CSV table of C-alpha atoms and ligand atoms in Angstrom, one decimal:
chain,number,residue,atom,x,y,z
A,909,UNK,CA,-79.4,92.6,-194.1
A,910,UNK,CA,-76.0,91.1,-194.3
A,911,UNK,CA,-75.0,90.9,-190.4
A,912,UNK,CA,-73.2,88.9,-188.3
A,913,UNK,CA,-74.6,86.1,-185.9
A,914,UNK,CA,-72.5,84.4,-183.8
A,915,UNK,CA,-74.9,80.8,-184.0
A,916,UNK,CA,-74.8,77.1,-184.1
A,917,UNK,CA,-74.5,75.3,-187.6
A,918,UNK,CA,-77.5,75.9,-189.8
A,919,UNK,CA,-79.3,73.0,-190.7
A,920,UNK,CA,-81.7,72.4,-193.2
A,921,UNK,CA,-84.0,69.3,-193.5
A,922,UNK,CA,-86.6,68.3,-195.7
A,923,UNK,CA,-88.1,66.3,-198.2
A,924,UNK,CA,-86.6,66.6,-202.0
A,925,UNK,CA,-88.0,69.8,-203.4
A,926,UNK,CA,-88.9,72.1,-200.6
A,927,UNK,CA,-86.1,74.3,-201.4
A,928,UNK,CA,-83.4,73.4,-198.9
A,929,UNK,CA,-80.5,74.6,-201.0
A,930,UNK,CA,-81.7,77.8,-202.5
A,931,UNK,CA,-82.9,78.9,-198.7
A,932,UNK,CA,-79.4,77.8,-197.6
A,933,UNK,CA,-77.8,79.9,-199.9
A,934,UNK,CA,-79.8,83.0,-199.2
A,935,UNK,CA,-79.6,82.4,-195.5
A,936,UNK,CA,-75.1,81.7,-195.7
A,937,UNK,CA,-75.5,84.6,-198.1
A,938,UNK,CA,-77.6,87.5,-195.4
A,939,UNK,CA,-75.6,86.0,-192.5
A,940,UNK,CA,-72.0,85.7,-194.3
A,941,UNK,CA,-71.5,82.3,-193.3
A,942,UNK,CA,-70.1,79.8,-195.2
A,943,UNK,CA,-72.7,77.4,-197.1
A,944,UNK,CA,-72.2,73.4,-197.7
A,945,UNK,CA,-75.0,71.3,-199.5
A,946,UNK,CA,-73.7,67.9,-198.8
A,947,UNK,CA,-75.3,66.0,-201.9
A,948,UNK,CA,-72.8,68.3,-203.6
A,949,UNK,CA,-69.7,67.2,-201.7
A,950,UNK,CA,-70.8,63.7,-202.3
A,951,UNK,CA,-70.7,64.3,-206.1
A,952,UNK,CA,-67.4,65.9,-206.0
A,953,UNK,CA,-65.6,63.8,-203.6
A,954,UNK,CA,-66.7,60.5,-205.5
A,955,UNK,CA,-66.5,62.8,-209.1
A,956,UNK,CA,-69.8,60.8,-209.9
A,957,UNK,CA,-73.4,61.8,-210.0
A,958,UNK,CA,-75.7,60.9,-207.6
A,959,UNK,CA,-78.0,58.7,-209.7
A,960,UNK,CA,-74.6,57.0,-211.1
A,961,UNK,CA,-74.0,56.0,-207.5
A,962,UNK,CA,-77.7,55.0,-206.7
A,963,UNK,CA,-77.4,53.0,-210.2
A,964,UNK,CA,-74.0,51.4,-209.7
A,965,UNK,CA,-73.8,50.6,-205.9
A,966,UNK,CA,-77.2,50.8,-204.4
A,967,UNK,CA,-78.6,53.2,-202.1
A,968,UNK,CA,-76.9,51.5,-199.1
A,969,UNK,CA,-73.6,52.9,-200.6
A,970,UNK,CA,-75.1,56.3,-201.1
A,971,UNK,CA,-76.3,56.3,-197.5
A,972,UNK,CA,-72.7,55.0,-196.3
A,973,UNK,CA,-70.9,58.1,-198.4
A,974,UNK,CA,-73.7,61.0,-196.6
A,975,UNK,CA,-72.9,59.5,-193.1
A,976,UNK,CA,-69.5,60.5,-194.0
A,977,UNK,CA,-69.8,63.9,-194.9
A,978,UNK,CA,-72.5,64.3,-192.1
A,979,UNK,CA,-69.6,63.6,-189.8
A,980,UNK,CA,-67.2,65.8,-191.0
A,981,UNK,CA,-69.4,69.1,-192.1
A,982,UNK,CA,-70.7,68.8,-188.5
A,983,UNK,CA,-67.2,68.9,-187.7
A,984,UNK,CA,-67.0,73.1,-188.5
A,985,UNK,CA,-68.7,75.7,-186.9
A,986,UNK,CA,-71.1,79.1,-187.8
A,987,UNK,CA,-71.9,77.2,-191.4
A,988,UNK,CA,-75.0,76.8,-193.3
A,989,UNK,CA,-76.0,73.0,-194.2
A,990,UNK,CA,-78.6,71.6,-196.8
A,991,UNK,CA,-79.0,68.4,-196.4
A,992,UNK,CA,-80.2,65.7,-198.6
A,993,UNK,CA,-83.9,64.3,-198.1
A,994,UNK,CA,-83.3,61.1,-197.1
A,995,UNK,CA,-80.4,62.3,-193.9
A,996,UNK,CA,-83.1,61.4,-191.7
A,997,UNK,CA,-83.2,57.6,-192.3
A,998,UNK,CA,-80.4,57.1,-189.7
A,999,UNK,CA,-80.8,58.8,-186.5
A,1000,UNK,CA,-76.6,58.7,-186.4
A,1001,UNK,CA,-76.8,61.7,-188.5
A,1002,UNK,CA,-79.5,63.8,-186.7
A,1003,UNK,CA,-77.6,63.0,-183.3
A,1004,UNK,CA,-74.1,64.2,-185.3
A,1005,UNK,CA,-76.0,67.2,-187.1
A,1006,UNK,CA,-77.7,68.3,-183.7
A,1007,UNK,CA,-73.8,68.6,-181.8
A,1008,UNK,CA,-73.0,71.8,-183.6
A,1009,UNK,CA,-76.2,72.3,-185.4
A,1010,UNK,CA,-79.6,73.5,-184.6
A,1011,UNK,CA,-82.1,72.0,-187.6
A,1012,UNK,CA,-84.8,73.5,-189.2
A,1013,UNK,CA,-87.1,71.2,-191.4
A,1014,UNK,CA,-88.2,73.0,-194.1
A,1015,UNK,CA,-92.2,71.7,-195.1
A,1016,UNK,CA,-93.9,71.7,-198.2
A,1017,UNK,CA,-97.5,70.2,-199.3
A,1018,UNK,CA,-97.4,67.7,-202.3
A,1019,UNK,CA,-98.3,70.4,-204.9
A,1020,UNK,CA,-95.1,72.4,-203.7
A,1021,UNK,CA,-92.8,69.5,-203.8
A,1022,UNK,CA,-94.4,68.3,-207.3
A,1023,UNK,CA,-93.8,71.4,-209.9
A,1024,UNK,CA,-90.5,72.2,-207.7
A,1025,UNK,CA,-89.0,68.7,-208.6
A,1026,UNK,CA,-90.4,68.7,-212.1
A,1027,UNK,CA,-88.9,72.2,-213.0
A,1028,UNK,CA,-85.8,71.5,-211.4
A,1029,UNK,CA,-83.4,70.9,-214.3
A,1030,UNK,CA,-81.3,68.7,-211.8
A,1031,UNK,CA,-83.4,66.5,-210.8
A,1032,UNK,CA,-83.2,63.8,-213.2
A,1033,UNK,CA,-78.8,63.2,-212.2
A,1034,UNK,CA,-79.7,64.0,-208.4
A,1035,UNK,CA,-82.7,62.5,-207.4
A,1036,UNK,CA,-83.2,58.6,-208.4
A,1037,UNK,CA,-86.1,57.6,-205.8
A,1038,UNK,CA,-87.8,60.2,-207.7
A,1039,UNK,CA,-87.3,59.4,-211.6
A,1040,UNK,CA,-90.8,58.1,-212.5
A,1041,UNK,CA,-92.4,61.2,-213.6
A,1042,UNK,CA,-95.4,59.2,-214.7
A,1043,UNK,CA,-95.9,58.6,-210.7
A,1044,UNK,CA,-94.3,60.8,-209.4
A,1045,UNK,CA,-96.8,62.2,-206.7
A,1046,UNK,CA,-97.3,58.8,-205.6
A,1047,UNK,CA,-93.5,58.1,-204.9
A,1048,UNK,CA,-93.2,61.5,-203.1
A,1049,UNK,CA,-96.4,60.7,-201.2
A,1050,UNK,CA,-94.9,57.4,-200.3
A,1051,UNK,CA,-91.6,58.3,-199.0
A,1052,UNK,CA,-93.1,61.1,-197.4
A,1053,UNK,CA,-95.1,59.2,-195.0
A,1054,UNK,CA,-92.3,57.0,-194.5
A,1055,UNK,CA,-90.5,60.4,-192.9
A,1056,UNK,CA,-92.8,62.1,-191.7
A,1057,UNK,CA,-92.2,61.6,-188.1
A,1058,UNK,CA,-88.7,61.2,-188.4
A,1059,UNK,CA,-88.6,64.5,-190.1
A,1060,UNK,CA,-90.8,65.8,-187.2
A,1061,UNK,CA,-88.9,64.5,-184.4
A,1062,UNK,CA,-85.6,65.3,-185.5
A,1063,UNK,CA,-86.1,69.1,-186.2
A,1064,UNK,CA,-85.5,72.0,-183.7
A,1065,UNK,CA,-88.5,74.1,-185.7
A,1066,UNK,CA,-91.0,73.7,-188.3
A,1067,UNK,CA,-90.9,76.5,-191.3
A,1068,UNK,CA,-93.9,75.8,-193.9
A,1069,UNK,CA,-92.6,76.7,-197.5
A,1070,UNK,CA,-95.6,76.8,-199.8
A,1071,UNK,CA,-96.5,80.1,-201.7
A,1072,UNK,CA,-93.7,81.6,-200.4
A,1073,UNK,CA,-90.5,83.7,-201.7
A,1074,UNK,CA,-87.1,82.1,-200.8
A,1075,UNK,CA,-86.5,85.6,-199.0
A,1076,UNK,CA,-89.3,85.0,-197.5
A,1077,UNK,CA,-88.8,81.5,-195.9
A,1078,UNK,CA,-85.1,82.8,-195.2
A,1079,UNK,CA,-85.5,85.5,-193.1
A,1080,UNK,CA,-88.2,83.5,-191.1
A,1081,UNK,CA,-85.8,81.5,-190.1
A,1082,UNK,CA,-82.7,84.2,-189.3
A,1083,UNK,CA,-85.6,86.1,-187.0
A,1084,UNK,CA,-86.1,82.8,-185.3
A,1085,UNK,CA,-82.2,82.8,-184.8
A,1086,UNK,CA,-82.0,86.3,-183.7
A,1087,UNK,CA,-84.5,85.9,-181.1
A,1088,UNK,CA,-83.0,82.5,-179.7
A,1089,UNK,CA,-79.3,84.4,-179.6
A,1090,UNK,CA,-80.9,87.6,-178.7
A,1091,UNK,CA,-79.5,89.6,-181.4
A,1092,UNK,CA,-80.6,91.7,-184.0
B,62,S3P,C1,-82.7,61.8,-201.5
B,62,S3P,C2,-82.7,63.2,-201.8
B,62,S3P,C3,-81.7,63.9,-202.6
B,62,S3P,C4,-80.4,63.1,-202.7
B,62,S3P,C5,-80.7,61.6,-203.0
B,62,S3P,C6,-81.6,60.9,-202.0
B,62,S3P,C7,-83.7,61.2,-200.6
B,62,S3P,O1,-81.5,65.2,-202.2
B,62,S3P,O2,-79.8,63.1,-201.5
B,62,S3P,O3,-81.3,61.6,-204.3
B,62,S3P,O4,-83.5,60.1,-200.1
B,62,S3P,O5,-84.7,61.9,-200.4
B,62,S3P,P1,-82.5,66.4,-202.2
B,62,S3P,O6,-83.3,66.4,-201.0
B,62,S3P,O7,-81.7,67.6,-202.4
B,62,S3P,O8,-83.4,66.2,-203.4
């Protein structure tokens, strides 16, 4: 495809595991924009993992070092963002990711989210809340209906993931972009 769309900041939300990144990068990657996954400018701005951070100063901390790097990726323009699952928790970051960005929450079913996060070799330095593989359905069920409606209310559109190709799910959402900017 590779063409040019002159749109807002594309924002991807979503629960851990519903394939927010590998999307982003496809979508950054067909529409030659420029792709940021803010869990990974959190790990190189603080040169520490995320679990590290999680372990050593609490989630609080965490949530304090995303705000930040909400405030200033929302800052550039015609970029793709993957956010991480929990950006949702403060409705700060949803107002600052909605000024430049139009987000799309990207939704799986528990099965989807389950053997993504447990083949995911990254999972284990990235994702803390979700370490107990013994339970791990349960925790994912749990923080999911914590979210649920936050992840609801704060998207722009609703893109189901399951059974489907990363291609796929991409180019759902760059038709939905070309039909709100009228190009294409
Ligand atoms: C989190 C999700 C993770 C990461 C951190 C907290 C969450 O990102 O930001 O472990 O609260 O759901 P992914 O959504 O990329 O797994």
């Amino acid at each position: 495809m590779n063409e040019h769309i002159n749109t807002k900041n594309i924002v991807l939300i979503g629960m851990s595991g519903v394939g927010k990144t590998s999307v982003g990068k496809y979508i950054a990657e067909e529409l030659r924009m420029k792709f940021i996954d803010t869990d990974d400018i959190i790990i190189f701005n603080s040169g520490k993992t995320i679990k590290y951070i999680f372990d050593k100063y609490g989630e609080e901390y965490f949530r304090t070092l995303e705000k930040e790097v909400i405030d200033s990726t929302s800052m550039h323009k015609e970029i793709v963002i993957s956010t991480g699952g929990g950006v949702v928790l403060s409705s700060l970051n949803i107002d600052i990711l909605k000024t430049n960005g139009i987000i799309f929450l990207l939704e799986a079913n528990l099965n989807t989210i389950c053997n993504n996060i447990r083949s995911s070799i990254s999972s284990k330095d990235h994702r803390p809340l979700l370490e107990d593989s013994f339970n791990l359905r349960n925790k994912i069920e749990g923080i999911y209906r914590k979210r649920k409606n936050l992840y609801l209310s704060s998207a722009d559109h609703v893109v189901s993931v399951d059974d489907r190709s990363i291609e796929d799910i991409g180019d759902e959402i760059i038709n939905t972009l070309r039909s709100l900017y009228s190009c294409g």
